[in-house]
């Protein structure tokens, strides 16, 4: 599993990126100027073949491109690669006769620094360096600086039989004490030591797919530079011009730069694939490319959701995931294809992509929680309807039948009673009839039978006719409505009309039910009425159960507006 943090303070990285840019520009300048100001009649310049000039120019370009590409991954590694390019190019300046001899000799001392910078590039490639790597860098840098210092103070090009850049007699400070050959031995030993120390540490990172390409290129470059240094030492007394005497270090740096460029291209390709996934998070889009699935964490809960909002049942393999966090807890989990390196996916996540994933997580979690609320509302409504039907059944089969029996017995008793008793029985019989009528209305429930038999419009017509509130009904429904939608609309109107407690002559109620596209809009507006705030909890549950929403407003005293937007099947 590869984890990526949320907001990161990037001031230090920005400074390193600027340093890398400056050093990269220096590589270009240092590579071009020696050839631009070279004296074509000088013997030293004639020793630089045309093929070598072309190869070094290409190598410098690749090195600069690599240092530039590395900025987005590791600012420290980018600066190290740029420093390696500068140190590898500087020996070319030894052939410039217009420079002071001491400075020309000093440019040849940068070879150990180039080797150390190549090793540092691989060690610093992980964005978050380890303390062990930092300690190794100090050791490597110390060896390189000491070797370069000894070379500056003790190397005399005039005493080197195979010198290729300058043969000036420098008379160095430590020339008689150390000698040129011993200086070459010290430099070679330093290069071998740096390569061994750095190579062992770099080889340990080859197990990680994230660092294998850059580490492998750096390891190959270190081995090549060690071989080159040893051959130079072994051919110290050879006066015949040889290619190994040329500054070949730029080629080694270019190999590492090429690896960085290749990795950067892979990261860009992965970023494009991730951006395509993020731009259209769907089950089809996430099954293609580098990312095969995107999952979102539910805050405060140990569960994950897919882009559709469904719960993830089978967790992915940890080594195939990239987990993004907000600093406290995970937010997004990217499942990558088997052939894709999770670290490349993490490196390919731009700030805009991270923000898009964060927004997608919040949207998916909100949709999932809304679906859970609606499912809960459906359960509440289903339980309420079931209980209502049970009560209706009990009233019809129990109390209602008993009242019918009582009425029948009263009629029988009235037939044999005297006049006074008959009058009393008739009063009781009327009261039983009233109770039976009320019980029948109660048994029919909140929703009259006409709603199921003849539809919403006829049910609302009867509701308006039976109400004491003067109401105007407007119906604009073209398609048949499902039972659930009709019941939700009827419940909304009944609750709104029932909130008027003292209708007057001036009271007006306008009921509008119209179908717009795939939604049914129910609007009840009252004016000049004494009202109580309607309890829309049950109505909200019923409307929400079918995916709708109820709103209430009172724009003026004595008036209110209840609006329900209910999705309906067309």
PDB file of N, CA and C in Angstrom, residues 93 116-117 146 256 259 291 443:
ATOM      1  N   UNK A  93      36.333  22.365 -19.553  1.00  0.00           N
ATOM      2  CA  UNK A  93      36.928  23.696 -19.497  1.00  0.00           C
ATOM      3  C   UNK A  93      38.448  23.656 -19.327  1.00  0.00           C
ATOM      4  N   UNK A 116      29.776  11.195  -6.770  1.00  0.00           N
ATOM      5  CA  UNK A 116      29.004  11.346  -5.536  1.00  0.00           C
ATOM      6  C   UNK A 116      27.602  11.882  -5.827  1.00  0.00           C
ATOM      7  N   UNK A 117      27.481  12.817  -6.765  1.00  0.00           N
ATOM      8  CA  UNK A 117      26.169  13.389  -7.081  1.00  0.00           C
ATOM      9  C   UNK A 117      25.257  12.351  -7.737  1.00  0.00           C
ATOM     10  N   UNK A 146      37.113  15.663  -0.142  1.00  0.00           N
ATOM     11  CA  UNK A 146      38.525  15.434   0.196  1.00  0.00           C
ATOM     12  C   UNK A 146      39.310  15.051  -1.050  1.00  0.00           C
ATOM     13  N   UNK A 256      21.456   8.378 -16.181  1.00  0.00           N
ATOM     14  CA  UNK A 256      20.518   8.582 -15.070  1.00  0.00           C
ATOM     15  C   UNK A 256      19.420   9.558 -15.481  1.00  0.00           C
ATOM     16  N   UNK A 259      16.839   7.803 -17.524  1.00  0.00           N
ATOM     17  CA  UNK A 259      15.953   6.978 -16.697  1.00  0.00           C
ATOM     18  C   UNK A 259      14.897   7.840 -16.010  1.00  0.00           C
ATOM     19  N   UNK A 291      -5.780   2.645 -13.204  1.00  0.00           N
ATOM     20  CA  UNK A 291      -6.618   2.512 -12.013  1.00  0.00           C
ATOM     21  C   UNK A 291      -7.837   1.675 -12.367  1.00  0.00           C
ATOM     22  N   UNK A 443     -62.000   3.729   9.460  1.00  0.00           N
ATOM     23  CA  UNK A 443     -61.533   2.442   8.936  1.00  0.00           C
ATOM     24  C   UNK A 443     -60.938   2.589   7.545  1.00  0.00           C
TER      25      UNK A 443
END
